[in-house]
Structures are given as structure tokens and as C-alpha cells.
PDB file of C-alpha atoms in Angstrom:
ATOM      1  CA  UNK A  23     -31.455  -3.930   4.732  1.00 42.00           C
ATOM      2  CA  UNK A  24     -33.382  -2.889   1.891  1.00 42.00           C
ATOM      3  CA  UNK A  25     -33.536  -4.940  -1.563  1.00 41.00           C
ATOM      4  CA  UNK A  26     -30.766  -3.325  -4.303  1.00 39.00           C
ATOM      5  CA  UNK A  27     -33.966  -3.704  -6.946  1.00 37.00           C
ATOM      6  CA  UNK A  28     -35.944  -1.468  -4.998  1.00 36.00           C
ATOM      7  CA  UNK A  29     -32.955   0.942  -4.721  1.00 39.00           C
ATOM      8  CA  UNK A  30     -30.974   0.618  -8.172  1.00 39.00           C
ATOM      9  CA  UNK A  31     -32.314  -1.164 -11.366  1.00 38.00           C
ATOM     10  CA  UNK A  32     -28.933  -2.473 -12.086  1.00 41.00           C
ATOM     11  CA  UNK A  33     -24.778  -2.617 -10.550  1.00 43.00           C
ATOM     12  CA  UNK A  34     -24.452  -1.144 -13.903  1.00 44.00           C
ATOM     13  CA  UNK A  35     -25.724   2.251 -12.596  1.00 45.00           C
ATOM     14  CA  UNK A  36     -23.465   1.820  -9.390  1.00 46.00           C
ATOM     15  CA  UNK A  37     -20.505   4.149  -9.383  1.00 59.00           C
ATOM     16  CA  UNK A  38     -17.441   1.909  -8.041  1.00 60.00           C
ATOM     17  CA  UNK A  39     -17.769   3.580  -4.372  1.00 57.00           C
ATOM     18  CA  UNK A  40     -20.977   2.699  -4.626  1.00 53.00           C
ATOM     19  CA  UNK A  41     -20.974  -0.923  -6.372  1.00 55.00           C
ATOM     20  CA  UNK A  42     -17.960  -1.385  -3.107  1.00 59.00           C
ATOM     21  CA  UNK A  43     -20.107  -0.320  -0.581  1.00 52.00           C
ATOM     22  CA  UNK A  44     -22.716  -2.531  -2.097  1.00 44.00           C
ATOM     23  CA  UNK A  45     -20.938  -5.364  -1.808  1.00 53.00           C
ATOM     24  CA  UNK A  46     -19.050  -4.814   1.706  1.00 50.00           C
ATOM     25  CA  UNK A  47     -22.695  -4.547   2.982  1.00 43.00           C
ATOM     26  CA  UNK A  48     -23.525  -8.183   1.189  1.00 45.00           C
ATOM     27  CA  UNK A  49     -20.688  -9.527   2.771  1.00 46.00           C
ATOM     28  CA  UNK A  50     -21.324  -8.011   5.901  1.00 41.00           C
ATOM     29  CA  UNK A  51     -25.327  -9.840   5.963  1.00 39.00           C
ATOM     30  CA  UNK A  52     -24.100 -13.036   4.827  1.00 41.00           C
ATOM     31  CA  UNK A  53     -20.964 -13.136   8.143  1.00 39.00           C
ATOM     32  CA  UNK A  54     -21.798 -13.614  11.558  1.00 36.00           C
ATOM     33  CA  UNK A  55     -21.795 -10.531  13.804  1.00 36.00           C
ATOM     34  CA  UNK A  56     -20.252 -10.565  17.131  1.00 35.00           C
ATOM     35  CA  UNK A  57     -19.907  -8.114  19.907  1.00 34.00           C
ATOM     36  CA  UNK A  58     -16.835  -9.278  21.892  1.00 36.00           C
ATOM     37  CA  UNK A  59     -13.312  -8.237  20.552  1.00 38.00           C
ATOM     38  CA  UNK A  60     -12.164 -10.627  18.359  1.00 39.00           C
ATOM     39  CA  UNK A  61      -8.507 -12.661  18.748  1.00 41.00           C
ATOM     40  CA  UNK A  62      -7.356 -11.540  15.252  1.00 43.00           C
ATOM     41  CA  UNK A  63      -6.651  -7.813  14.151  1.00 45.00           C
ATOM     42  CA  UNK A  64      -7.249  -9.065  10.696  1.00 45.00           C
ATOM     43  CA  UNK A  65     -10.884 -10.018  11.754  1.00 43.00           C
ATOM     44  CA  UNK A  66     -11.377  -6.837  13.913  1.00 47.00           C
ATOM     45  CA  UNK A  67     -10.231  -5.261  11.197  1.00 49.00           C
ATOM     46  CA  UNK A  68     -12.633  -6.247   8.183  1.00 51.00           C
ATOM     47  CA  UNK A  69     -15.683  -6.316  10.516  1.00 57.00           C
ATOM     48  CA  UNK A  70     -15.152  -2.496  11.317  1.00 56.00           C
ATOM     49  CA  UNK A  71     -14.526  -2.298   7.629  1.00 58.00           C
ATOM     50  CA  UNK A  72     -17.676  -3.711   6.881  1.00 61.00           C
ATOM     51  CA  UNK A  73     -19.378  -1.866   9.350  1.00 57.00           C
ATOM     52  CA  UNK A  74     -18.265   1.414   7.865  1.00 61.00           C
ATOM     53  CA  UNK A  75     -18.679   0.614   4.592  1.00 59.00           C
ATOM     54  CA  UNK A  76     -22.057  -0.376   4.995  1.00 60.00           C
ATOM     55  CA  UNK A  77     -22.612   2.922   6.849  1.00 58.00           C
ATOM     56  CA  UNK A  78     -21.176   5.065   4.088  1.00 58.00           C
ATOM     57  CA  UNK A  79     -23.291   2.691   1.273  1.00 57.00           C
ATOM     58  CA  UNK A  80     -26.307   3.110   3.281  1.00 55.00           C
ATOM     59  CA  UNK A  81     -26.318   6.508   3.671  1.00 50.00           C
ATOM     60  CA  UNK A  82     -25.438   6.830   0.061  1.00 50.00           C
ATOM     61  CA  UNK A  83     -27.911   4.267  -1.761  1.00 50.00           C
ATOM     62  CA  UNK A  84     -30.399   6.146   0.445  1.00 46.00           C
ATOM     63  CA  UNK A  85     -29.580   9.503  -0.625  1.00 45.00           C
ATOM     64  CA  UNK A  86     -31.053  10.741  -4.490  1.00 46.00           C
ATOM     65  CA  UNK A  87     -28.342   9.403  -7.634  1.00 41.00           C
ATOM     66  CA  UNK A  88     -27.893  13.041  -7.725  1.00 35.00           C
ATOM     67  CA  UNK A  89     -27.600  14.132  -4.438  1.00 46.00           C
ATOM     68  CA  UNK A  90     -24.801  16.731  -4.377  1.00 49.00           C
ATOM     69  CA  UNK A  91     -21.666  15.849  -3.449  1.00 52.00           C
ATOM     70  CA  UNK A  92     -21.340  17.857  -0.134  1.00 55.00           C
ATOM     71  CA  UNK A  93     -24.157  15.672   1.362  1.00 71.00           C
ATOM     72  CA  UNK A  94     -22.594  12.567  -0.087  1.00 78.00           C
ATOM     73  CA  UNK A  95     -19.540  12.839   1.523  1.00 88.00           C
ATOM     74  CA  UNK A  96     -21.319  13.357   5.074  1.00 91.00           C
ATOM     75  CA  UNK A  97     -21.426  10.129   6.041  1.00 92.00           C
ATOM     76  CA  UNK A  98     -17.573   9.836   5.556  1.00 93.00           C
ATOM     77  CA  UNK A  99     -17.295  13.215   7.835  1.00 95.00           C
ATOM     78  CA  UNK A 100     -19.402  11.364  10.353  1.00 94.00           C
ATOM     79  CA  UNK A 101     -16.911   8.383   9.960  1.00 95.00           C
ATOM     80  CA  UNK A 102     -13.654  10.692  10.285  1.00 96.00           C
ATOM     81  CA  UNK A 103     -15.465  12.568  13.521  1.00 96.00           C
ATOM     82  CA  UNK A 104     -16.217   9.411  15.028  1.00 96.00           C
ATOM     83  CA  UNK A 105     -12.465   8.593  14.818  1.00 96.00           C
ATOM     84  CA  UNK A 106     -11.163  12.347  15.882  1.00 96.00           C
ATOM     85  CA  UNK A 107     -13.331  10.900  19.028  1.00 95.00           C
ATOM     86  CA  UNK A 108     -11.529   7.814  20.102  1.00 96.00           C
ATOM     87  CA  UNK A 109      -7.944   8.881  19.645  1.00 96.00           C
ATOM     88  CA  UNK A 110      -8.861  11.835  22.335  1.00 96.00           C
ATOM     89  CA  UNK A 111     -10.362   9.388  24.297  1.00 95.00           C
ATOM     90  CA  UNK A 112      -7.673   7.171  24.306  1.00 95.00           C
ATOM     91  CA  UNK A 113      -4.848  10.140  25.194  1.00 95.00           C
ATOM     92  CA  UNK A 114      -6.744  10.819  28.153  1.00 93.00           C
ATOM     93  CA  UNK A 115      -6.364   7.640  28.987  1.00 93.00           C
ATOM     94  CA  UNK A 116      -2.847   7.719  28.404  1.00 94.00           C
ATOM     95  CA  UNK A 117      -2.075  10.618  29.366  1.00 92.00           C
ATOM     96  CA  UNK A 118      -2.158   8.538  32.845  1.00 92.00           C
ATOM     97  CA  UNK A 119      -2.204   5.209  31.553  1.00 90.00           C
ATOM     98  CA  UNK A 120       1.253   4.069  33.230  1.00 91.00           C
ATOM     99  CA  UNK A 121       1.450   2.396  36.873  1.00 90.00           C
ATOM    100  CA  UNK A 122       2.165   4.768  39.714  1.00 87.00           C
ATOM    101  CA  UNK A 123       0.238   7.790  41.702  1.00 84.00           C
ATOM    102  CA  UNK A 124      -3.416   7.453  42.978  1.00 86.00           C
ATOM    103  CA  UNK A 125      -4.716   7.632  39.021  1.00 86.00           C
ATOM    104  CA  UNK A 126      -1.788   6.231  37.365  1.00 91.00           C
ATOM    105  CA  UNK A 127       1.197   8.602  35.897  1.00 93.00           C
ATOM    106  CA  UNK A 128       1.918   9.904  32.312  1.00 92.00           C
ATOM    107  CA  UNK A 129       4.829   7.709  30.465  1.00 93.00           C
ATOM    108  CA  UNK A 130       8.026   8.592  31.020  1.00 90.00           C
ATOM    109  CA  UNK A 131       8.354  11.410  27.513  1.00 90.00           C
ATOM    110  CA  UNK A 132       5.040  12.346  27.590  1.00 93.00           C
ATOM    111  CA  UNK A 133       5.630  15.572  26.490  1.00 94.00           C
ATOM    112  CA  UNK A 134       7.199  14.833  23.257  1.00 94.00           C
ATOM    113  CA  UNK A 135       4.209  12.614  22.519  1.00 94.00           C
ATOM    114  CA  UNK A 136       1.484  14.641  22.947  1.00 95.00           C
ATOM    115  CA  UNK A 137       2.347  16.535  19.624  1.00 96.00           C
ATOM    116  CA  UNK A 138       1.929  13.444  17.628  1.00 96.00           C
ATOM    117  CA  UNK A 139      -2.301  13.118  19.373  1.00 95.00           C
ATOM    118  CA  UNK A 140      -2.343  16.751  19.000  1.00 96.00           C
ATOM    119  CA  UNK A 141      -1.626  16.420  15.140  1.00 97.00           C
ATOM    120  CA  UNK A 142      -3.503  13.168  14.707  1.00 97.00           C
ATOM    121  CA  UNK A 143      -6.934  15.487  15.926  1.00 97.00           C
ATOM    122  CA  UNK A 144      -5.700  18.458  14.241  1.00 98.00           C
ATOM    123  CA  UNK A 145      -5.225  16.446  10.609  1.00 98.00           C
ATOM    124  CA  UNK A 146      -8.732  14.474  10.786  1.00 97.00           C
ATOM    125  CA  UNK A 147     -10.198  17.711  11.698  1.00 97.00           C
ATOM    126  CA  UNK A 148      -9.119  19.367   8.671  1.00 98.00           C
ATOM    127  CA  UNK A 149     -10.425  16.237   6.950  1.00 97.00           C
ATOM    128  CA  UNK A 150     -13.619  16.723   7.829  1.00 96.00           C
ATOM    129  CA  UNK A 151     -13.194  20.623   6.530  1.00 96.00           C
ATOM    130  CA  UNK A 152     -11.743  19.178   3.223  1.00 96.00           C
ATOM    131  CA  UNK A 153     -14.691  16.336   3.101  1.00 95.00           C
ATOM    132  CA  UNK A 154     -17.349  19.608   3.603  1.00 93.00           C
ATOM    133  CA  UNK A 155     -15.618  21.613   0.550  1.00 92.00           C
ATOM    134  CA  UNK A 156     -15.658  18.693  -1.753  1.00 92.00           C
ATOM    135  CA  UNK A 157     -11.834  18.704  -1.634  1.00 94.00           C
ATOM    136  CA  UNK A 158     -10.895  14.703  -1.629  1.00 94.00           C
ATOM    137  CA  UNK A 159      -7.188  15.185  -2.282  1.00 95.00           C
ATOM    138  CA  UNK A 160      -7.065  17.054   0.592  1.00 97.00           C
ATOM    139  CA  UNK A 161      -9.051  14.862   2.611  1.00 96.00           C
ATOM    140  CA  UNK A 162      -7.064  12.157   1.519  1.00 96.00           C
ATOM    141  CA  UNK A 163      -3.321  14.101   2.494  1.00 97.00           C
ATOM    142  CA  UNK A 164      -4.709  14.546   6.026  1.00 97.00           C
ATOM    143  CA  UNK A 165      -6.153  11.136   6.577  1.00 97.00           C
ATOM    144  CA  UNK A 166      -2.930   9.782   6.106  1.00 97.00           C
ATOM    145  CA  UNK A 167      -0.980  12.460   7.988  1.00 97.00           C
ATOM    146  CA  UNK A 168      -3.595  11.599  10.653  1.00 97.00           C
ATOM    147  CA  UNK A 169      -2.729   7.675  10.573  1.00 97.00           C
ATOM    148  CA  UNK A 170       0.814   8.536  10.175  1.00 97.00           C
ATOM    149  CA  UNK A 171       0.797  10.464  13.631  1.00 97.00           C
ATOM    150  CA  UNK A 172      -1.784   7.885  15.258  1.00 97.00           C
ATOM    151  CA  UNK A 173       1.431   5.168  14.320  1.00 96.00           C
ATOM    152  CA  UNK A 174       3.789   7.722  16.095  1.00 96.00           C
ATOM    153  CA  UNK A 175       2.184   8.096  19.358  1.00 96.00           C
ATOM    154  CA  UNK A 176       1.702   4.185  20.053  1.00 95.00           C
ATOM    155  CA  UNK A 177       5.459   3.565  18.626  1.00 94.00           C
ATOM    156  CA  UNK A 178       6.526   6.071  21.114  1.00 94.00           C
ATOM    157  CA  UNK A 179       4.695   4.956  24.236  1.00 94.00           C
ATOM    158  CA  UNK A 180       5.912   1.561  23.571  1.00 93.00           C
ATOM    159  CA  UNK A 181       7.751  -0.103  26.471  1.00 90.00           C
ATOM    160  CA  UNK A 182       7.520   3.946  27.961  1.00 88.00           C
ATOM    161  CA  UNK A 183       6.536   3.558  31.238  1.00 91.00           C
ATOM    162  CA  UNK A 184       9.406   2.995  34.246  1.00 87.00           C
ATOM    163  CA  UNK A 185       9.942  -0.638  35.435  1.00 85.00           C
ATOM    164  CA  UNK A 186      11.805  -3.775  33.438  1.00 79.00           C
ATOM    165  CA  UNK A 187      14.698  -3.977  32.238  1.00 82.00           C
ATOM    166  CA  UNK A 188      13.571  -1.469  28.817  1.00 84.00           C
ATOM    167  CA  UNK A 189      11.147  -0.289  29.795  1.00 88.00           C
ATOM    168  CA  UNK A 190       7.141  -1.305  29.984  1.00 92.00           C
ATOM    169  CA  UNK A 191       3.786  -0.728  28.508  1.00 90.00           C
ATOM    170  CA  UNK A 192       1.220   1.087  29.588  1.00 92.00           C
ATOM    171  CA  UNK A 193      -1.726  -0.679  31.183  1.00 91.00           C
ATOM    172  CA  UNK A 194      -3.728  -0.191  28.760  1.00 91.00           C
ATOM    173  CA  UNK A 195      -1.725  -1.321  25.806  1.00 93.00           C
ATOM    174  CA  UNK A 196      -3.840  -3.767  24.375  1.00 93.00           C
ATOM    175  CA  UNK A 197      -6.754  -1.817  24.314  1.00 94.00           C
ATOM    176  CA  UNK A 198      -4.803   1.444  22.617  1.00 94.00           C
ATOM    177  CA  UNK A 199      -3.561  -0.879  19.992  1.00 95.00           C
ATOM    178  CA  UNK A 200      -7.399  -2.393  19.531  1.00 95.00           C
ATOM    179  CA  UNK A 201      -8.265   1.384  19.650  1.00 95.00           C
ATOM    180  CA  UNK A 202      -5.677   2.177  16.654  1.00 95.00           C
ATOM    181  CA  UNK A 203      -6.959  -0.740  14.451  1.00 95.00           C
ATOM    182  CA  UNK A 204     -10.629   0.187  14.699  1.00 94.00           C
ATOM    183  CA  UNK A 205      -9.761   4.166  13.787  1.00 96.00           C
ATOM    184  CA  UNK A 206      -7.198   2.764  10.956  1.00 94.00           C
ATOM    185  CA  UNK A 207      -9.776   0.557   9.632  1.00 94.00           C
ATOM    186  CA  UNK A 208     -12.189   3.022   9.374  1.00 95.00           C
ATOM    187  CA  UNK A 209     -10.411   5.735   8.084  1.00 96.00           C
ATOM    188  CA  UNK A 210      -9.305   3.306   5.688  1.00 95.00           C
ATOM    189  CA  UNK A 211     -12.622   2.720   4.696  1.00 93.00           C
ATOM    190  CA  UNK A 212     -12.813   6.452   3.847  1.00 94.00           C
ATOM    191  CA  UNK A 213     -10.063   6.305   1.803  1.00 94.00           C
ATOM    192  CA  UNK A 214     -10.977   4.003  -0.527  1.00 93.00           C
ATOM    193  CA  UNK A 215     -14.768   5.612  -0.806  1.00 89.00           C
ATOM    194  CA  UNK A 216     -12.693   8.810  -2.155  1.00 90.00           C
ATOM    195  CA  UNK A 217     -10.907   6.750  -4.149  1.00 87.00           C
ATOM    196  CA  UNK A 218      -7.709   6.671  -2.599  1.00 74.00           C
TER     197      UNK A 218
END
């Protein structure tokens, strides 16, 4: 990582995204980094925090002081794409993610929860429209629908697939939920470089 002298002559100068970012990224050199998935969602949590924040910082302390505000909210598009990415990735997945047939089977209401992926991708898409307009707010309104509708989808294939006495999970449970964490951490990232 570059030295903050050779970047900024002072925090002073720092806006507070940019004094956050700052310091998420000092955090971030002075903890270990690992690769494997860690036991804690807390821990997952933080680390993809970090991770983004650092991204978002990096971008940003790289960038002119008075770079205009489309490009510095780019990397946060980038961040909000990235996240639009795994939740279709994971409802193709789930779209056959419960025991049964050659490839596995859709869960049991499958059709009542594809609206909730459909507006998860719909809502960080129009994020990323907001984020190009310089419209924050908005950004911010559709994040949360997004996260809102992310939380709907794995309530709702909960214990969804046939077998058990109420029901079970799909196969892939675990890694859906790991899945949700690393978009919600993320995306909460974003939120607070907006300001939200």
C-alpha cells in the first residue's frame, strides 16, 4: 500500500468516507489475511468489510481530491455489480439446489421465490444507475430494498425442500447463507461510504 504522506499531507484533509476508508485499510494491513472461510460470520463479515473498504479508499486516495463525483463513486458501482453477480449465481444454484432428479430439483415454492432474486438484481441494478447519476439517496433506497429481498429469498427457502418432519434445507445452505453475508457486508460497506 502506498504511504498516506505521499498521498495526503494530513487526516485533516480526509473527508470522513475517506478518513474511514483510511483507516479500514490500516486495520486491514495490521490483521492477518486468510483464504479459507472463516467459523464466525462476524469475522467473515469485517474481513469482506475491510476488503471493500480498502477497495473503495484505494480507488479513491488514488483518484485527484477533486475528481468528480461520478468517477468517485465507481468503485462503489464496481462493489454493487460484483454483488448483483453472486446473488444470480447463487439462484442458479438454487434454483436446483434441493435433493432429487439427476441435477437436483427446485424447493418446493419456488415460484413465489424467484420474485424476491428477481427484485434483489433488479434493486442493485438501479443502484448502480443511481451511483452513475450522483443520486446517493437513491442508491441508498435500493441497496436496502436489495438486502431486504436478499433476507426474503433465504427466509423462504428455509427448511423448503421435501423430506423431515418440516421440511429441509437445501444442500447448499451453508454456502447461500456465507453467500448472503459476503454481499450484505459489502453492500454495507457502500452504505456507509454514501453516508448512510
Amino acid at each position: 500500500m502506498l504511504k498516506q504522506k505521499s498521498i495526503v499531507s494530513s487526516r485533516s484533509e480526509l473527508s470522513k468516507p475517506r478518513l474511514m476508508a483510511l483507516q479500514a485499510m490500516q486495520a486491514e494491513e495490521s490483521s492477518q489475511v486468510t483464504f479459507e472461510i472463516a467459523p464466525s460470520k462476524m469475522l467473515a463479515t469485517r474481513s469482506l468489510r475491510s476488503w471493500t473498504a480498502a477497495m473503495i479508499g484505494g480507488v479513491l486516495f488514488l483518484n485527484p481530491l477533486d475528481v468528480a463525483a461520478q468517477n468517485a463513486n465507481r468503485p462503489a458501482q464496481t462493489v454493487v455489480s460484483n454483488a448483483k453477480s453472486q446473488i444470480q449465481d447463487m439462484v442458479i444454484s438454487m434454483s436446483q439446489g434441493c435433493s432429487g432428479g439427476a441435477h437436483g430439483v427446485p424447493p418446493l415454492n419456488w415460484a413465489a421465490l424467484q420474485p424476491h432474486a428477481n427484485s434483489a438484481v433488479n434493486a442493485l441494478d438501479a443502484a448502480v444507475t443511481a451511483l452513475s447519476h450522483d443520486l446517493k439517496a437513491d442508491a441508498l433506497r435500493q441497496i436496502n430494498i436489495a438486502e431486504g429481498e436478499l433476507d426474503a429469498l433465504l427466509n423462504g427457502v428455509h427448511n423448503n425442500c421435501s423430506g423431515g418432519a418440516h421440511g429441509e434445507d437445501p444442500v447448499g445452505m451453508s454456502g447461500y447463507l456465507a453467500i448472503k453475508a459476503s454481499v450484505q457486508g459489502r453492500l454495507d460497506t457502500v452504505k456507509i461510504f454514501l453516508g448512510g
